[in-house]
Coordinates of N, CA and C in Angstrom, one line a residue:
X72 N 6.7 -3.6 12.5 CA 5.7 -4.6 12.2 C 6.3 -5.7 11.4
X73 N 5.8 -6.9 11.6 CA 6.2 -8.1 10.9 C 5.2 -8.4 9.9
X74 N 5.5 -8.2 8.6 CA 4.5 -8.4 7.5 C 4.6 -9.7 6.8
X75 N 5.7 -10.4 6.9 CA 5.9 -11.7 6.2 C 7.0 -12.5 6.9
X76 N 6.8 -13.8 6.9 CA 7.8 -14.8 7.4 C 8.1 -15.7 6.3
X77 N 9.4 -16.0 6.1 CA 9.9 -17.0 5.2 C 10.8 -17.9 5.9
X78 N 10.5 -19.1 6.1 CA 11.3 -20.0 6.9 C 10.8 -21.4 6.8
X79 N 11.1 -22.2 7.9 CA 10.8 -23.6 8.0 C 9.7 -23.8 9.1
X80 N 8.8 -24.7 8.8 CA 7.7 -25.0 9.8 C 8.4 -25.9 10.9
X81 N 8.3 -25.3 12.1 CA 8.9 -26.1 13.2 C 7.9 -26.8 14.0
X82 N 6.6 -26.4 14.0 CA 5.6 -27.0 14.8 C 4.2 -26.6 14.2
X83 N 3.2 -27.4 14.4 CA 1.8 -27.1 13.9 C 0.9 -27.7 14.9
X84 N -0.1 -27.0 15.4 CA -1.2 -27.6 16.2 C -2.5 -27.1 15.6
X85 N -3.6 -27.2 16.4 CA -4.9 -26.9 15.8 C -5.2 -25.4 15.6
X86 N -4.4 -24.5 16.2 CA -4.6 -23.1 16.0 C -3.4 -22.3 15.6
X87 N -2.2 -22.9 15.8 CA -0.9 -22.1 15.6 C 0.1 -22.9 14.9
X88 N 0.9 -22.2 14.1 CA 2.1 -22.8 13.5 C 3.3 -22.0 14.0
X89 N 4.4 -22.7 14.2 CA 5.7 -22.0 14.6 C 6.6 -22.1 13.4
X90 N 7.0 -20.9 12.9 CA 7.9 -20.8 11.7 C 9.3 -20.4 12.2
X91 N 10.2 -21.2 11.9 CA 11.6 -21.0 12.2 C 12.3 -20.1 11.1
X92 N 12.6 -18.9 11.5 CA 13.3 -18.0 10.6 C 14.7 -17.7 11.1
X93 N 15.7 -18.3 10.5 CA 17.1 -18.1 10.9 C 17.3 -18.4 12.4
X94 N 16.7 -19.5 12.9 CA 16.9 -19.8 14.3 C 15.9 -19.2 15.3
X95 N 15.0 -18.3 14.8 CA 14.0 -17.7 15.7 C 12.7 -18.3 15.3
X96 N 12.0 -18.8 16.3 CA 10.7 -19.4 16.1 C 9.5 -18.4 16.3
X97 N 8.8 -18.1 15.3 CA 7.6 -17.2 15.4 C 6.4 -18.0 15.5
X98 N 5.6 -17.8 16.6 CA 4.3 -18.5 16.7 C 3.2 -17.6 16.0
X99 N 2.5 -18.3 15.0 CA 1.6 -17.6 14.2 C 0.2 -18.3 14.3
X100 N -0.8 -17.5 14.6 CA -2.2 -18.1 14.6 C -2.7 -18.0 13.2
X101 N -3.3 -19.1 12.7 CA -3.7 -19.1 11.2 C -5.0 -19.8 11.1
X102 N -5.7 -19.6 9.9 CA -6.9 -20.3 9.6 C -6.7 -21.8 9.5
X103 N -7.7 -22.6 9.8 CA -7.6 -24.0 9.8 C -7.1 -24.6 8.5
X104 N -7.6 -24.0 7.4 CA -7.2 -24.6 6.0 C -5.8 -24.3 5.8
X105 N -5.2 -23.2 6.2 CA -3.8 -22.9 6.0 C -3.0 -23.9 6.9
X106 N -3.4 -24.0 8.1 CA -2.6 -24.9 9.0 C -2.6 -26.4 8.5
X107 N -3.7 -26.8 7.8 CA -3.7 -28.1 7.3 C -2.7 -28.4 6.2
X108 N -2.3 -27.4 5.5 CA -1.3 -27.6 4.4 C 0.1 -27.5 4.9
X109 N 0.4 -27.1 6.1 CA 1.7 -27.0 6.6 C 2.2 -28.3 7.2
X110 N 3.5 -28.6 7.0 CA 4.1 -29.8 7.6 C 5.4 -29.5 8.1
X111 N 5.7 -30.1 9.3 CA 7.0 -29.8 10.0 C 8.1 -30.2 9.1
X112 N 9.1 -29.3 9.1 CA 10.3 -29.4 8.2 C 10.2 -28.9 6.9
X113 N 9.0 -28.5 6.4 CA 8.9 -27.9 5.1 C 9.0 -26.4 5.1
X114 N 9.4 -25.8 4.0 CA 9.5 -24.4 3.9 C 8.1 -23.7 3.8
X115 N 8.0 -22.5 4.3 CA 6.7 -21.8 4.2 C 6.9 -20.3 4.1
X116 N 6.0 -19.7 3.3 CA 6.0 -18.2 3.2 C 4.6 -17.8 3.8
X117 N 4.6 -17.1 4.9 CA 3.4 -16.7 5.6 C 3.3 -15.2 5.7
X118 N 2.2 -14.7 5.2 CA 1.9 -13.2 5.2 C 1.2 -13.0 6.6
X119 N 1.8 -12.0 7.3 CA 1.4 -11.9 8.7 C 0.9 -10.5 9.0
X120 N 0.1 -10.4 10.1 CA -0.3 -9.1 10.7 C -0.1 -9.2 12.2
X121 N 0.6 -8.2 12.7 CA 1.0 -8.2 14.1 C 0.0 -7.4 14.9
X122 N -0.7 -7.9 15.9 CA -1.7 -7.2 16.7 C -1.1 -7.1 18.1
X123 N -1.1 -5.8 18.6 CA -0.6 -5.6 20.0 C -1.7 -5.2 20.9
X124 N -1.8 -5.9 22.0 CA -2.8 -5.5 23.0 C -2.1 -5.2 24.3
X125 N -2.8 -5.0 25.4 CA -2.2 -4.6 26.7 C -1.4 -5.8 27.3
X126 N -1.8 -7.0 27.0 CA -1.1 -8.1 27.6 C -0.5 -9.1 26.6
X127 N -0.5 -8.8 25.3 CA 0.1 -9.8 24.4 C 0.4 -9.1 23.1
X128 N 1.4 -9.7 22.4 CA 1.7 -9.4 21.0 C 1.5 -10.7 20.2
X129 N 0.5 -10.6 19.3 CA 0.1 -11.8 18.5 C 0.3 -11.6 17.0
X130 N 0.9 -12.7 16.4 CA 1.0 -12.7 15.0 C -0.1 -13.5 14.4
X131 N -0.8 -13.0 13.4 CA -1.8 -13.7 12.6 C -1.3 -13.9 11.2
X132 N -1.4 -15.2 10.7 CA -0.7 -15.5 9.5 C -1.7 -16.1 8.4
X133 N -1.3 -15.9 7.2 CA -2.1 -16.4 6.1 C -1.2 -16.8 4.9
X134 N -1.6 -17.9 4.2 CA -0.8 -18.4 3.1 C -1.0 -17.6 1.8
X135 N -2.0 -16.7 1.8 CA -2.3 -15.8 0.6 C -2.6 -14.4 1.1
X136 N -2.2 -13.5 0.3 CA -2.5 -12.1 0.6 C -4.0 -11.8 0.5
X137 N -4.7 -12.6 -0.3 CA -6.1 -12.5 -0.4 C -6.8 -12.7 1.0
X138 N -6.4 -13.7 1.7 CA -6.9 -14.0 3.0 C -6.5 -12.9 4.0
X139 N -5.3 -12.4 3.9 CA -4.9 -11.4 4.9 C -5.7 -10.1 4.7
X140 N -5.9 -9.8 3.4 CA -6.7 -8.6 3.1 C -8.2 -8.7 3.7
X141 N -8.7 -9.9 3.5 CA -10.1 -10.1 4.0 C -10.1 -10.0 5.6
X142 N -9.1 -10.6 6.2 CA -8.9 -10.5 7.7 C -8.9 -9.0 8.1
X143 N -8.2 -8.2 7.4 CA -8.1 -6.8 7.8 C -9.4 -6.0 7.5
X144 N -10.1 -6.5 6.5 CA -11.5 -5.9 6.2 C -12.4 -6.2 7.3
X145 N -12.4 -7.4 7.8 CA -13.3 -7.8 8.9 C -13.0 -7.1 10.2
X146 N -11.8 -6.7 10.4 CA -11.4 -6.0 11.6 C -11.9 -4.6 11.6
X147 N -12.4 -4.1 10.5 CA -13.0 -2.7 10.4 C -14.4 -2.7 11.0
X148 N -15.0 -3.9 11.1 CA -16.3 -3.9 11.7 C -16.3 -3.7 13.2
X149 N -17.1 -2.8 13.7 CA -17.1 -2.5 15.1 C -17.5 -3.8 15.9
X150 N -16.7 -4.2 16.9 CA -17.0 -5.3 17.7 C -16.4 -6.6 17.2
X151 N -15.8 -6.6 16.0 CA -15.2 -7.8 15.4 C -13.7 -7.8 15.7
X152 N -13.2 -8.7 16.5 CA -11.8 -8.7 16.8 C -11.1 -9.8 16.0
X153 N -9.8 -9.9 16.2 CA -9.0 -10.9 15.4 C -9.4 -12.3 15.6
X154 N -9.9 -12.7 16.8 CA -10.3 -14.1 17.1 C -11.5 -14.5 16.2
X155 N -12.5 -13.6 16.1 CA -13.7 -13.9 15.3 C -13.4 -13.8 13.9
X156 N -12.5 -12.8 13.5 CA -12.1 -12.7 12.0 C -11.4 -14.0 11.6
X157 N -10.6 -14.5 12.4 CA -9.9 -15.8 12.1 C -10.8 -16.9 12.1
X158 N -11.8 -16.9 13.0 CA -12.8 -18.0 13.0 C -13.6 -18.0 11.7
X159 N -14.0 -16.8 11.2 CA -14.7 -16.7 9.9 C -13.9 -17.2 8.8
X160 N -12.6 -16.9 8.7 CA -11.7 -17.4 7.6 C -11.4 -18.9 7.8
X161 N -11.6 -19.4 9.0 CA -11.4 -20.9 9.2 C -12.7 -21.6 8.7
X162 N -13.8 -20.9 8.7 CA -15.1 -21.5 8.3 C -15.4 -21.3 6.8
X163 N -15.0 -20.2 6.3 CA -15.2 -19.9 4.9 C -14.0 -19.3 4.2
X164 N -13.5 -19.9 3.1 CA -12.3 -19.3 2.4 C -12.7 -17.9 2.0
X165 N -11.7 -17.1 1.8 CA -11.9 -15.6 1.6 C -12.9 -15.3 0.4
X166 N -12.8 -16.1 -0.7 CA -13.7 -15.8 -1.8 C -15.1 -16.1 -1.4
X167 N -15.3 -17.2 -0.7 CA -16.7 -17.6 -0.3 C -17.2 -16.6 0.7
X168 N -16.3 -16.2 1.6 CA -16.7 -15.2 2.6 C -17.1 -13.9 2.0
X169 N -16.4 -13.4 1.0 CA -16.7 -12.2 0.3 C -18.0 -12.4 -0.4
X170 N -18.3 -13.5 -1.0 CA -19.5 -13.7 -1.7 C -20.7 -13.8 -0.8
X171 N -20.5 -14.4 0.4 CA -21.6 -14.4 1.4 C -22.0 -13.0 1.9
X172 N -21.0 -12.2 2.0 CA -21.3 -10.8 2.4 C -22.0 -10.1 1.3
X173 N -21.5 -10.3 0.1 CA -22.2 -9.7 -1.1 C -23.6 -10.1 -1.2
X174 N -23.9 -11.4 -1.0 CA -25.2 -12.0 -1.1 C -26.1 -11.8 0.1
X175 N -25.5 -11.1 1.2 CA -26.2 -10.9 2.4 C -26.7 -12.3 3.0
X176 N -25.8 -13.3 3.0 CA -26.0 -14.6 3.5 C -25.6 -14.7 4.9
X177 N -26.4 -14.2 5.8 CA -26.0 -14.2 7.3 C -25.9 -15.6 7.8
X178 N -26.7 -16.5 7.3 CA -26.7 -17.9 7.7 C -25.3 -18.5 7.5
X179 N -24.7 -18.3 6.4 CA -23.4 -18.8 6.1 C -22.3 -18.2 7.0
X180 N -22.4 -16.9 7.3 CA -21.5 -16.3 8.1 C -21.6 -16.8 9.6
X181 N -22.9 -17.0 10.0 CA -23.1 -17.3 11.4 C -22.6 -18.7 11.8
X182 N -22.2 -19.5 10.8 CA -21.6 -20.8 11.1 C -20.3 -20.7 11.7
X183 N -19.7 -19.6 11.7 CA -18.4 -19.4 12.3 C -18.5 -19.4 13.8
X184 N -17.8 -20.2 14.5 CA -17.8 -20.2 16.0 C -17.5 -18.9 16.6
X185 N -18.4 -18.4 17.6 CA -18.1 -17.2 18.3 C -18.8 -16.0 17.6
X186 N -19.5 -16.2 16.5 CA -20.1 -15.0 15.8 C -21.5 -14.8 16.1
X187 N -22.4 -15.8 15.6 CA -23.8 -15.7 15.9 C -24.5 -14.9 14.8
X188 N -25.8 -15.0 14.7 CA -26.6 -14.3 13.7 C -26.5 -12.8 13.7
X189 N -26.6 -12.2 14.9 CA -26.5 -10.8 15.0 C -25.2 -10.2 14.5
X190 N -24.1 -10.9 14.9 CA -22.8 -10.5 14.4 C -22.6 -10.6 12.9
X191 N -23.2 -11.7 12.4 CA -23.2 -11.9 10.9 C -23.9 -10.7 10.2
X192 N -25.1 -10.4 10.7 CA -25.8 -9.3 10.1 C -25.1 -8.0 10.2
X193 N -24.4 -7.8 11.3 CA -23.6 -6.6 11.5 C -22.5 -6.5 10.5
X194 N -21.8 -7.6 10.2 CA -20.7 -7.6 9.2 C -21.3 -7.3 7.8
X195 N -22.4 -7.8 7.5 CA -23.0 -7.5 6.2 C -23.4 -6.1 6.1
X196 N -24.0 -5.5 7.2 CA -24.4 -4.1 7.2 C -23.3 -3.2 7.0
X197 N -22.1 -3.5 7.7 CA -21.0 -2.5 7.7 C -20.1 -2.7 6.5
X198 N -20.0 -4.0 5.9 CA -19.1 -4.2 4.9 C -19.7 -4.3 3.5
X199 N -21.0 -4.6 3.4 CA -21.5 -4.8 2.0 C -21.3 -3.6 1.1
X200 N -21.4 -2.4 1.6 CA -21.3 -1.2 0.7 C -19.9 -0.7 0.7
X201 N -19.0 -1.2 1.5 CA -17.7 -0.6 1.6 C -16.5 -1.6 1.4
X202 N -16.8 -2.9 1.5 CA -15.7 -3.8 1.3 C -15.1 -3.7 -0.1
X203 N -13.8 -3.8 -0.2 CA -13.2 -3.7 -1.5 C -13.2 -5.1 -2.1
X204 N -14.2 -5.5 -2.9 CA -14.3 -6.8 -3.4 C -13.3 -7.0 -4.5
X205 N -12.7 -5.9 -5.0 CA -11.6 -6.1 -6.0 C -10.4 -6.7 -5.5
X206 N -10.2 -6.7 -4.1 CA -9.1 -7.3 -3.5 C -9.2 -8.8 -3.5
X207 N -10.4 -9.3 -3.7 CA -10.6 -10.7 -3.7 C -10.8 -11.1 -5.1
X208 N -9.7 -11.5 -5.7 CA -9.7 -11.8 -7.2 C -10.5 -13.0 -7.5
X209 N -11.3 -12.9 -8.6 CA -12.1 -14.1 -9.0 C -11.2 -15.3 -9.3
X210 N -11.8 -16.4 -9.2 CA -11.0 -17.7 -9.4 C -10.6 -17.7 -10.9
X211 N -9.4 -18.1 -11.1 CA -8.9 -18.2 -12.5 C -9.5 -19.5 -13.2
X212 N -9.9 -19.4 -14.5 CA -10.3 -20.6 -15.1 C -9.3 -21.7 -15.1
X213 N -9.8 -22.9 -14.9 CA -8.9 -24.0 -14.8 C -7.9 -24.1 -15.9
X214 N -8.3 -23.7 -17.1 CA -7.5 -23.8 -18.3 C -6.2 -23.0 -18.2
X215 N -6.3 -21.9 -17.3 CA -5.1 -21.0 -17.2 C -4.2 -21.4 -16.1
X216 N -4.5 -22.4 -15.3 CA -3.7 -22.9 -14.3 C -2.8 -24.0 -14.8
X217 N -1.5 -23.9 -14.6 CA -0.6 -24.9 -15.1 C -0.7 -26.2 -14.3
X218 N -0.6 -26.0 -13.0 CA -0.7 -27.2 -12.1 C -1.7 -26.8 -11.0
X219 N -3.0 -27.1 -11.1 CA -4.0 -26.7 -10.1 C -3.6 -26.9 -8.7
X220 N -3.0 -28.1 -8.4 CA -2.7 -28.4 -7.0 C -1.2 -28.1 -6.6
X221 N -0.6 -27.3 -7.4 CA 0.8 -26.9 -7.1 C 0.9 -25.8 -6.0
X222 N 0.8 -26.3 -4.8 CA 0.8 -25.3 -3.6 C 2.1 -24.6 -3.5
X223 N 3.2 -25.3 -3.8 CA 4.5 -24.6 -3.7 C 4.6 -23.5 -4.7
X224 N 4.2 -23.7 -5.9 CA 4.2 -22.7 -6.9 C 3.4 -21.5 -6.5
X225 N 2.2 -21.8 -6.0 CA 1.3 -20.8 -5.5 C 2.0 -19.9 -4.4
X226 N 2.7 -20.5 -3.5 CA 3.4 -19.8 -2.5 C 4.4 -18.8 -3.1
X227 N 5.2 -19.3 -4.1 CA 6.2 -18.4 -4.7 C 5.5 -17.2 -5.4
X228 N 4.4 -17.5 -6.1 CA 3.7 -16.4 -6.8 C 3.1 -15.4 -5.8
X229 N 2.5 -15.9 -4.7 CA 2.0 -15.0 -3.7 C 3.1 -14.2 -3.0
X230 N 4.3 -14.8 -2.8 CA 5.4 -14.1 -2.2 C 5.9 -13.0 -3.1
X231 N 6.0 -13.2 -4.4 CA 6.4 -12.2 -5.3 C 5.4 -11.0 -5.4
X232 N 4.1 -11.4 -5.4 CA 3.1 -10.4 -5.5 C 3.0 -9.5 -4.2
X233 N 3.3 -10.2 -3.1 CA 3.3 -9.4 -1.8 C 4.5 -8.4 -1.8
X234 N 5.5 -8.6 -2.6 CA 6.6 -7.7 -2.7 C 6.3 -6.6 -3.7
X235 N 5.2 -6.6 -4.3 CA 4.8 -5.5 -5.2 C 4.8 -5.8 -6.7
X236 N 5.2 -7.1 -7.0 CA 5.3 -7.4 -8.5 C 3.9 -7.8 -9.0
X237 N 3.7 -7.4 -10.2 CA 2.4 -7.8 -10.9 C 2.4 -9.3 -11.1
X238 N 1.1 -9.8 -11.1 CA 1.0 -11.3 -11.3 C 1.6 -11.7 -12.6
X239 N 1.4 -11.0 -13.7 CA 1.9 -11.4 -15.0 C 3.4 -11.4 -15.0
X240 N 4.1 -10.4 -14.4 CA 5.5 -10.4 -14.3 C 6.1 -11.5 -13.4
X241 N 5.4 -11.7 -12.3 CA 5.8 -12.7 -11.3 C 5.7 -14.1 -12.0
X242 N 4.6 -14.4 -12.6 CA 4.5 -15.7 -13.3 C 5.5 -15.9 -14.4
X243 N 5.8 -14.8 -15.1 CA 6.9 -14.9 -16.2 C 8.2 -15.3 -15.6
X244 N 8.5 -14.7 -14.4 CA 9.8 -14.9 -13.8 C 9.9 -16.4 -13.3
X245 N 8.7 -16.8 -12.7 CA 8.7 -18.2 -12.2 C 8.9 -19.2 -13.4
X246 N 8.2 -18.9 -14.5 CA 8.3 -19.8 -15.7 C 9.8 -19.8 -16.2
X247 N 10.5 -18.7 -16.1 CA 11.9 -18.6 -16.5 C 12.7 -19.5 -15.6
X248 N 12.5 -19.3 -14.3 CA 13.3 -20.1 -13.4 C 13.1 -21.6 -13.5
X249 N 11.8 -22.0 -13.7 CA 11.5 -23.4 -13.8 C 12.0 -24.0 -15.1
X250 N 12.1 -23.1 -16.1 CA 12.6 -23.6 -17.4 C 14.2 -23.7 -17.4
X251 N 14.8 -22.9 -16.6 CA 16.3 -22.9 -16.6 C 16.9 -23.9 -15.5
X252 N 16.1 -24.4 -14.6 CA 16.6 -25.2 -13.6 C 15.8 -26.5 -13.5
X253 N 16.3 -27.5 -12.8 CA 15.7 -28.8 -12.8 C 14.8 -29.0 -11.6
X254 N 13.9 -28.1 -11.3 CA 12.9 -28.2 -10.2 C 11.8 -29.1 -10.7
X255 N 11.4 -30.0 -9.8 CA 10.3 -30.9 -10.2 C 8.9 -30.2 -9.9
X256 N 7.9 -30.6 -10.7 CA 6.6 -30.1 -10.5 C 5.6 -31.3 -10.1
X257 N 4.7 -31.1 -9.2 CA 4.5 -29.8 -8.4 C 5.7 -29.5 -7.6
X258 N 5.9 -28.2 -7.3 CA 7.1 -27.7 -6.6 C 7.1 -28.2 -5.2
X259 N 8.2 -28.8 -4.8 CA 8.3 -29.3 -3.4 C 8.4 -28.1 -2.5
X260 N 7.9 -28.1 -1.3 CA 7.9 -27.0 -0.4 C 9.3 -26.6 0.0
X261 N 10.2 -27.6 0.1 CA 11.6 -27.2 0.5 C 12.3 -26.4 -0.6
X262 N 11.7 -26.5 -1.9 CA 12.3 -25.7 -3.0 C 11.8 -24.3 -3.1
X263 N 10.7 -24.0 -2.3 CA 10.0 -22.7 -2.5 C 11.0 -21.5 -2.2
X264 N 11.8 -21.5 -1.1 CA 12.7 -20.3 -0.9 C 13.7 -20.1 -2.0
X265 N 14.2 -21.3 -2.6 CA 15.2 -21.1 -3.6 C 14.6 -20.6 -4.9
X266 N 13.4 -21.1 -5.3 CA 12.7 -20.6 -6.5 C 12.3 -19.1 -6.3
X267 N 11.9 -18.8 -5.1 CA 11.6 -17.4 -4.8 C 12.8 -16.5 -5.0
X268 N 13.9 -16.9 -4.5 CA 15.1 -16.1 -4.6 C 15.5 -15.9 -6.1
X269 N 15.5 -17.0 -6.8 CA 15.9 -17.0 -8.2 C 14.9 -16.1 -9.1
X270 N 13.6 -16.2 -8.7 CA 12.6 -15.4 -9.4 C 12.8 -13.9 -9.1
X271 N 13.1 -13.6 -7.9 CA 13.4 -12.2 -7.5 C 14.6 -11.7 -8.3
X272 N 15.6 -12.6 -8.4 CA 16.8 -12.2 -9.1 C 16.5 -11.9 -10.6
X273 N 15.7 -12.7 -11.2 CA 15.3 -12.6 -12.6 C 14.5 -11.3 -12.8
X274 N 13.6 -11.0 -11.8 CA 12.8 -9.8 -11.9 C 13.7 -8.5 -11.7
X275 N 14.6 -8.6 -10.8 CA 15.5 -7.4 -10.6 C 16.4 -7.2 -11.8
X276 N 16.8 -8.3 -12.5 CA 17.6 -8.2 -13.7 C 16.9 -7.5 -14.8
X277 N 15.6 -7.7 -14.8 CA 14.7 -7.2 -15.9 C 14.2 -5.8 -15.7
X278 N 14.6 -5.2 -14.6 CA 14.1 -3.8 -14.3 C 14.5 -2.8 -15.4

């Protein structure tokens, strides 16, 4: 299974990004909001889920583990496949999607192309009592965010957390790296892999 890609964006269109990892281009289907933040030539860390069918092997990708977890939750609903799950995440960010399910807001869910009102009601019926809302972390207060629009820093943090590090420890390692080196903020996407490597080294040293 391919669970994560760290590389350079080679191409982006309306549904798919191609991530070049050491000379191999991986085509990844992603939510619209994630695709909109990717730019050819920039570094990217993409959390992926590989789906195998009779006639295809498809990678679905997300810029946050939060979105990937929601994608997997949606696939638990009988009759909801990866195409509709991705459509939902393209229509509603994962936190809004989680809230809509919690509030039984079928109208909000039904806005996703390919779903419809009955499909929305089915998602609510099957997930409302079982979805792990704890996996969708509440938004942090603005006062706790150092650079609210620092997408590069967010990618580094998500990358470290996807490897099993706690948010607090990951953030401390990032702070240490940023303090010891001359990286500009907001963090440029091309610096993401280097900061990620340095933060990992700092975390390993502190074990």
